Amino acid sequence: MKNTQKPPYEPMMKIPSEISEIFERKGILPSAIRLFYKSDMGESLEFCDTWVVLTGSELAVLEVLGGIFPRKTHNAFDMRKTKTDIVERSFRVYSLEEYEGFHAEELLSGGRVVAVNKDTGLDTLVFNFSNSAKDGACLICRAVEDDGVTQDELSGEKRDRPHGDGPRPKGPDGTGDGFFKKVKSGETKRILTKLVPFFLKYKRETAIVFVMVVLSSALGLLSPYMSGSFFIDKVLRDKNSGFYAQIGVAIAIIAGTKLLSTVFTMIHSIVTAKISARVTYDLKKTIFEAIQKHSLGFFSSRQTGGLMTQINQDSRSLYWFFVDGLPYFVTNIIQFVAIVIILFAINWRVTLVTMIPVPIFVAIRRSLYRLRRKIHARNYSKSRSFNSFVSDILSGNRVVKAFSHEELEQKKFDKRNYAYADSVHDGTVKANWFIYPVKQLLELGTFAAWALGGYMVAKSTIDGTYLFTYGTLVTYVSMLSMAYAPLDFFNNFSNQLSECMNAAHRLFEIMDSVPEVRDRDNPTVPDTFEGEVEFRNVSFEYVKNRRVIDNVSFKVKKGETIGIVGHTGAGKSTIVNLIMRLYDVTEGEILIDGHNVKDLSMSFIRDKIAIVSQETYMFRGSIADNIRYAVPTATDEEVIAAAKASGAHDFIIKYPDGYNTQIGFGNKGLSGGELQRVSIARAILKNPQILILDEATAAMDTATEQRIQKAITEITRGKTTIIIAHRLSTLRDADRLIVIEDGKMTESGTHVELLQAKGDYYKLYKMQLDALKLIGVEE
Amino acid sequence: MNNNEKSLTELNAELKYLTPENVQFDLTQGGFVVAKLQGEDSFKRVYLNRIFPHDLEEEFISVTDADSNEYGIIRSLDLFDERTAGVIRHELERKYFSAKITKIVSLEERFGNSVWVVETPQGTRMMTLKDTFKSIIRIGDDRAIVIDEDANRYEIESLSALDRHSFRRIELYL
């Protein structure tokens, strides 16, 4: 494959001529088509091309058979397609005068577009789509009423995929079929090139390792000669050699080379040990930095466990490449080639025979490797299931005990434990069945050398012709085993190399991808900060076309306390995430002191805002350390003052270790309310201009809540405060309230105004009041 | 024990079951299920959900309005006449449609992603799985659901019934 090859899919900006011809026959001229879109499912749920076109007055749906299919080969990366003739299957037209309210209904695996018949008021199925074609389906529905939708939007992201094609991973830029650009054959080369800078960082050390490896293997090559040809032939036999009977000198030479070789190996080991720690450190740092710079969306779409493995395992794989992989690979190649040449030079006839097992060995080894990989994968999957079970039960131990299910869990444990042991046992037994016989195969070569060589030595002794001397034979045989040694290395090398390439690829993917939320060039850093927040027609979607916040506008003046009320899942916390710029708005704008948050430096915003949320996370360390996380330079007095203000002080001093009590890592020590108070202390210490309390006091009893609120009121005097709560009593001090339902702002005003309006707030208020009455509490 | 039994009966009473006596189902021209509940005078569109989609396809069907407010639960489709049961079954099959993988033509992994070409009764399909291990969900010992990057679901009804080559391809990820 050449690098100049075009990407497999071009954006589809035109309807294929075969399709537009069919539409034309149906009376829809190409000039009348405003927008078009291709769905991937037919009326009766089979995968087929369904073309949808929108004109000024109607929406037409054409299902066709045939088209472009993925080829049925055993190579999923075979990008060639089979094209078959297109045959019309069904055609339907929905007049926009007759139908309205086009919308997509989501089902489990895809969905359907439904329209309402104006006469009968009944829903009608327009067409089906799979999840891969969902975005377009939603867009074309919107396009019926919204002239703003363009063909670019419809064709832009999704490429013209042959039907039957599912999704592809996105490229580093977040769009398109990046995956396929990656799997091109040039990819490995590209990754290797990118790894070079890492490599160069340790060029001195790597060079030393290289030289030492080369030297010690060169000496290694010498040793069979020394103990064979040299010692036996020259010292013991050849009276004319000059070394004859000089046993002391000979032993000294042999011992000298051995000693030298040991010194080289020693230097190599020391240098390797020295750089290995540094390379691993460096790689982990690089990976961690790459991960850290990403916005929250990146983390919520990945599991923390996966990222941790990535930091650990990937750095190990990459390290292998630098320190063990490349130097040995090069020297092994040199060594193998050199030995084979020497062997041929010593005796080409014998060498021709002894090399016969090599290709056979390599072939068998390859298939064995596949077997081993399979066994390994099976073990891995069993151990995964075992581990996740153990960690699940241990973390849920309280529940297990509460339901006294220890025995049941023990049984489940036994089952998984046994399954794992069984698969390991099975795998090891199987592997041993093969590995030893295969190793014997190479011995055949050695036997052949002994037999043929021995015959020649014996014959030459009789004839007096020196085809092969005894010493040369000894040298030959020990060299032969040295030639076989790198074979296994090469076998493992390719596997480990691919492992390393995967790791490098993952690393570069994270390093190269641009964080979704990032500072623009030269972000604004205002001199003063007032703390005014304004939402202007803000809409936001985490997932495309699923709005979580829909056209919300409000303004919080400096020093004002505003309450956000709404049911669980209404979108309250999302509003906070948007103010903090953990995500970027989809539409509209958020202004802080009149600046668009996108123009402000992120660290500036986050410096001025403190947030206490429902989730409290404590890092490992003392309580004081955790409070000080907000302002690392805070004095002890300030830490205590903050804890006092949040009501945390009282419980902290009750602990024997006081502020030095170690917490974190599962937060075993503190109760929910206590944790919450510590995190409020953290926010208070930061002394922010804008304080956001996101259900911060939800875990506390009303008395504690009131006490903390009092403290907060004191501290936040003159500062902008946003309080989110579903318990309305939490919001009694708010100057104004905003009611959010289903992402929309339905009401806003003061408590009294909202009660008079008798809207959603009134309903919520009554409901909570009734609940209180029910348990005998009157407000 | 006695207490337990009592509370269970009480819980039971909270479920509202829909039976042929208190509800009528029908199909509109547009192909959607509508229902007329006891005491109401017109049909309106209803939405159907399997409560145990993996185990019970025709029992415990929750009937709701568009906003997921539940009208009641159908204990079993058997309670209804064949036509009504057919109407409901058709809608459920549409809603829970996921193509059944009958053959894995190819499966290749590169850089942690895998690209599959599979055969289903609905046609050949190419798909990508972001994290192969996590995208295959086992149900019991023999069933599996495969979820591709766009969240399309595919089902393997019986792993042991797959042909040898297909099974070999998926085996490593189970």
Coordinates of N, CA and C in Angstrom, one line a residue, chain A residues 326-442:
Chain A
L326 N 15.5 -3.2 21.2 CA 16.3 -2.8 20.1 C 17.8 -3.2 20.1
P327 N 18.5 -3.0 21.3 CA 19.9 -3.4 21.3 C 20.1 -4.9 21.0
Y328 N 19.3 -5.7 21.7 CA 19.4 -7.2 21.5 C 19.0 -7.6 20.1
F329 N 18.0 -6.9 19.6 CA 17.5 -7.3 18.2 C 18.7 -7.1 17.2
V330 N 19.3 -5.9 17.3 CA 20.4 -5.7 16.3 C 21.6 -6.6 16.5
T331 N 22.0 -6.8 17.8 CA 23.1 -7.7 18.0 C 22.8 -9.1 17.7
N332 N 21.6 -9.5 18.0 CA 21.2 -10.9 17.6 C 21.2 -11.1 16.1
I333 N 20.8 -10.2 15.4 CA 20.8 -10.3 13.9 C 22.3 -10.4 13.5
I334 N 23.1 -9.5 14.0 CA 24.5 -9.5 13.6 C 25.2 -10.9 14.0
Q335 N 24.8 -11.3 15.2 CA 25.4 -12.5 15.7 C 25.0 -13.7 14.8
F336 N 23.7 -13.8 14.5 CA 23.2 -14.9 13.8 C 23.8 -15.0 12.4
V337 N 23.9 -13.8 11.7 CA 24.4 -13.8 10.4 C 25.9 -14.2 10.5
A338 N 26.6 -13.6 11.5 CA 28.1 -13.8 11.6 C 28.3 -15.3 11.8
I339 N 27.5 -15.9 12.7 CA 27.8 -17.3 13.0 C 27.5 -18.2 11.8
V340 N 26.4 -17.9 11.1 CA 26.1 -18.7 10.0 C 27.2 -18.6 8.9
I341 N 27.7 -17.4 8.7 CA 28.8 -17.3 7.8 C 30.0 -18.1 8.2
I342 N 30.3 -18.0 9.5 CA 31.5 -18.8 10.0 C 31.2 -20.3 9.9
L343 N 30.0 -20.7 10.2 CA 29.7 -22.1 10.1 C 29.9 -22.6 8.6
F344 N 29.4 -21.8 7.7 CA 29.6 -22.2 6.3 C 31.1 -22.2 5.9
A345 N 31.8 -21.2 6.5 CA 33.2 -21.2 6.2 C 34.0 -22.4 6.8
I346 N 33.5 -22.8 8.0 CA 34.2 -24.0 8.6 C 33.9 -25.2 7.7
N347 N 32.6 -25.4 7.4 CA 32.3 -26.6 6.6 C 30.9 -26.4 6.0
W348 N 30.9 -26.1 4.7 CA 29.6 -25.7 4.1 C 28.7 -26.9 4.0
R349 N 29.3 -28.1 3.8 CA 28.4 -29.3 3.6 C 27.6 -29.6 4.9
V350 N 28.4 -29.7 6.0 CA 27.7 -30.0 7.2 C 26.7 -28.9 7.6
T351 N 27.0 -27.6 7.3 CA 26.1 -26.5 7.6 C 24.8 -26.6 6.8
L352 N 24.9 -27.0 5.6 CA 23.7 -27.2 4.8 C 22.7 -28.1 5.5
V353 N 23.3 -29.2 6.1 CA 22.4 -30.2 6.7 C 21.9 -29.6 8.1
T354 N 22.8 -29.0 8.8 CA 22.4 -28.6 10.2 C 21.4 -27.4 10.1
M355 N 21.3 -26.7 9.0 CA 20.4 -25.6 8.9 C 19.0 -26.1 8.5
I356 N 18.8 -27.3 8.1 CA 17.5 -27.8 7.7 C 16.4 -27.6 8.8
P357 N 16.7 -28.0 10.1 CA 15.6 -27.8 11.1 C 15.2 -26.4 11.3
V358 N 16.1 -25.4 10.9 CA 15.7 -24.0 11.3 C 14.4 -23.5 10.8
P359 N 14.1 -23.6 9.4 CA 12.8 -23.1 9.0 C 11.7 -23.9 9.6
I360 N 11.9 -25.2 9.8 CA 10.8 -26.1 10.4 C 10.5 -25.6 11.8
F361 N 11.6 -25.3 12.5 CA 11.5 -24.9 13.9 C 10.7 -23.6 13.9
V362 N 11.1 -22.6 13.1 CA 10.5 -21.3 13.1 C 9.0 -21.5 12.8
A363 N 8.6 -22.3 11.8 CA 7.2 -22.5 11.5 C 6.4 -23.0 12.6
I364 N 7.0 -24.1 13.3 CA 6.3 -24.7 14.4 C 6.2 -23.7 15.5
R365 N 7.2 -23.0 15.8 CA 7.2 -22.0 16.9 C 6.1 -21.0 16.7
R366 N 5.9 -20.6 15.4 CA 4.9 -19.6 15.1 C 3.5 -20.1 15.5
S367 N 3.2 -21.3 15.1 CA 1.9 -21.8 15.4 C 1.8 -22.1 16.9
L368 N 2.9 -22.5 17.5 CA 2.9 -22.7 19.0 C 2.6 -21.4 19.7
Y369 N 3.1 -20.3 19.1 CA 2.9 -19.0 19.7 C 1.4 -18.7 19.7
R370 N 0.8 -19.0 18.6 CA -0.7 -18.7 18.5 C -1.4 -19.5 19.6
L371 N -1.0 -20.8 19.8 CA -1.6 -21.6 20.8 C -1.4 -21.0 22.2
R372 N -0.2 -20.5 22.4 CA 0.2 -20.0 23.7 C -0.6 -18.7 24.0
R373 N -0.8 -17.9 22.9 CA -1.5 -16.7 23.1 C -3.0 -17.0 23.4
K374 N -3.5 -18.0 22.8 CA -4.9 -18.4 23.1 C -5.0 -18.8 24.6
I375 N -4.0 -19.7 25.0 CA -4.1 -20.1 26.4 C -3.9 -19.0 27.3
H376 N -3.0 -18.1 26.9 CA -2.8 -16.9 27.8 C -4.1 -16.0 27.9
A377 N -4.7 -15.8 26.7 CA -5.9 -15.0 26.7 C -7.0 -15.7 27.5
R378 N -7.1 -17.0 27.5 CA -8.1 -17.7 28.3 C -7.8 -17.5 29.8
N379 N -6.6 -17.7 30.1 CA -6.2 -17.5 31.5 C -6.5 -16.1 32.0
Y380 N -6.2 -15.1 31.1 CA -6.3 -13.7 31.4 C -7.8 -13.4 31.7
S381 N -8.7 -14.0 30.8 CA -10.1 -13.7 31.0 C -10.6 -14.3 32.3
K382 N -10.1 -15.5 32.6 CA -10.5 -16.1 33.9 C -10.0 -15.3 35.1
S383 N -8.7 -14.9 35.0 CA -8.2 -14.2 36.1 C -8.9 -12.8 36.3
R384 N -9.3 -12.2 35.1 CA -10.0 -11.0 35.2 C -11.3 -11.1 36.0
S385 N -12.0 -12.2 35.6 CA -13.3 -12.4 36.2 C -13.1 -12.7 37.7
F386 N -12.0 -13.5 38.0 CA -11.7 -13.8 39.4 C -11.3 -12.5 40.2
N387 N -10.5 -11.7 39.6 CA -10.1 -10.4 40.3 C -11.2 -9.5 40.5
S388 N -12.0 -9.3 39.5 CA -13.1 -8.3 39.6 C -14.1 -8.8 40.7
F389 N -14.3 -10.2 40.7 CA -15.1 -10.7 41.7 C -14.6 -10.4 43.1
V390 N -13.3 -10.7 43.3 CA -12.8 -10.5 44.7 C -12.9 -9.0 45.1
S391 N -12.5 -8.1 44.1 CA -12.5 -6.7 44.5 C -14.0 -6.2 44.8
D392 N -14.9 -6.8 44.0 CA -16.3 -6.5 44.2 C -16.8 -6.9 45.6
I393 N -16.5 -8.1 46.0 CA -16.9 -8.6 47.3 C -16.2 -7.9 48.4
L394 N -15.0 -7.7 48.3 CA -14.3 -7.0 49.4 C -14.8 -5.6 49.6
S395 N -15.0 -4.9 48.5 CA -15.5 -3.5 48.7 C -17.0 -3.5 49.2
G396 N -17.7 -4.6 48.8 CA -19.1 -4.6 49.3 C -19.3 -5.5 50.5
N397 N -18.2 -5.6 51.2 CA -18.2 -6.5 52.4 C -19.3 -6.2 53.4
R398 N -19.6 -4.9 53.6 CA -20.6 -4.5 54.5 C -22.0 -5.1 54.1
V399 N -22.3 -5.0 52.9 CA -23.5 -5.5 52.4 C -23.6 -7.0 52.5
V400 N -22.5 -7.7 52.2 CA -22.4 -9.1 52.3 C -22.7 -9.5 53.8
K401 N -22.1 -8.9 54.7 CA -22.3 -9.2 56.1 C -23.7 -8.9 56.5
A402 N -24.2 -7.7 56.1 CA -25.6 -7.3 56.5 C -26.6 -8.3 56.1
F403 N -26.4 -9.0 54.9 CA -27.4 -10.0 54.5 C -26.9 -11.4 54.9
S404 N -25.9 -11.5 55.7 CA -25.2 -12.7 56.1 C -25.1 -13.7 54.9
H405 N -24.4 -13.2 53.8 CA -24.2 -14.1 52.6 C -22.8 -14.5 52.5
E406 N -22.1 -14.6 53.6 CA -20.7 -15.0 53.5 C -20.5 -16.4 52.8
E407 N -21.4 -17.3 53.2 CA -21.2 -18.6 52.7 C -21.5 -18.7 51.2
L408 N -22.5 -17.9 50.8 CA -22.9 -17.9 49.4 C -21.7 -17.3 48.6
E409 N -21.1 -16.2 49.1 CA -20.0 -15.6 48.4 C -18.8 -16.5 48.3
Q410 N -18.6 -17.3 49.4 CA -17.5 -18.2 49.5 C -17.7 -19.2 48.4
K411 N -18.9 -19.7 48.2 CA -19.1 -20.6 47.1 C -18.8 -20.0 45.7
K412 N -19.3 -18.8 45.5 CA -19.0 -18.1 44.3 C -17.5 -18.0 44.1
F413 N -16.9 -17.6 45.1 CA -15.4 -17.5 45.1 C -14.8 -18.8 44.7
D414 N -15.2 -19.8 45.3 CA -14.6 -21.2 45.0 C -14.8 -21.5 43.5
K415 N -15.9 -21.2 43.0 CA -16.2 -21.5 41.6 C -15.2 -20.8 40.7
R416 N -15.1 -19.5 40.9 CA -14.2 -18.7 40.1 C -12.7 -19.1 40.3
N417 N -12.4 -19.3 41.5 CA -11.1 -19.7 41.9 C -10.7 -21.0 41.2
Y418 N -11.6 -21.9 41.2 CA -11.4 -23.2 40.6 C -11.3 -23.0 39.0
A419 N -12.2 -22.2 38.5 CA -12.1 -22.0 37.0 C -10.8 -21.5 36.6
Y420 N -10.3 -20.5 37.4 CA -9.0 -19.9 37.1 C -7.8 -21.0 37.2
A421 N -7.8 -21.7 38.3 CA -6.8 -22.7 38.6 C -6.9 -23.7 37.4
D422 N -8.1 -24.1 37.1 CA -8.3 -25.1 36.1 C -7.7 -24.7 34.7
S423 N -8.0 -23.4 34.4 CA -7.5 -23.0 33.1 C -6.0 -22.8 33.1
V424 N -5.4 -22.4 34.2 CA -4.0 -22.3 34.2 C -3.3 -23.7 34.1
H425 N -3.9 -24.6 34.9 CA -3.4 -25.9 34.9 C -3.4 -26.6 33.5
D426 N -4.6 -26.4 32.9 CA -4.9 -26.9 31.6 C -3.9 -26.3 30.6
G427 N -3.7 -25.0 30.6 CA -2.8 -24.3 29.7 C -1.4 -24.8 29.9
T428 N -0.9 -24.9 31.1 CA 0.5 -25.2 31.3 C 0.7 -26.6 30.8
V429 N -0.2 -27.5 31.1 CA 0.0 -28.9 30.7 C 0.1 -29.0 29.2
K430 N -0.8 -28.3 28.5 CA -0.9 -28.3 27.0 C 0.5 -27.7 26.5
A431 N 0.9 -26.6 27.1 CA 2.1 -26.0 26.6 C 3.3 -26.9 26.7
N432 N 3.4 -27.6 27.8 CA 4.5 -28.5 28.0 C 4.5 -29.7 27.1
W433 N 3.4 -30.1 26.7 CA 3.3 -31.2 25.7 C 4.0 -30.8 24.4
F434 N 4.0 -29.5 24.1 CA 4.5 -29.1 22.8 C 6.0 -28.6 22.9
I435 N 6.2 -27.8 23.9 CA 7.4 -27.0 24.0 C 8.6 -27.9 24.0
Y436 N 8.6 -29.0 24.8 CA 9.8 -29.8 24.9 C 10.2 -30.6 23.6
P437 N 9.2 -31.2 23.0 CA 9.5 -31.9 21.7 C 10.0 -30.9 20.7
V438 N 9.5 -29.7 20.6 CA 10.0 -28.8 19.6 C 11.4 -28.4 19.9
K439 N 11.7 -28.2 21.2 CA 13.1 -27.9 21.5 C 14.1 -29.0 21.0
Q440 N 13.6 -30.3 21.1 CA 14.4 -31.4 20.7 C 14.7 -31.3 19.2
L441 N 13.8 -30.7 18.5 CA 13.9 -30.6 17.0 C 15.3 -30.0 16.7
L442 N 15.7 -29.0 17.4 CA 16.9 -28.3 17.1 C 18.1 -29.2 17.4

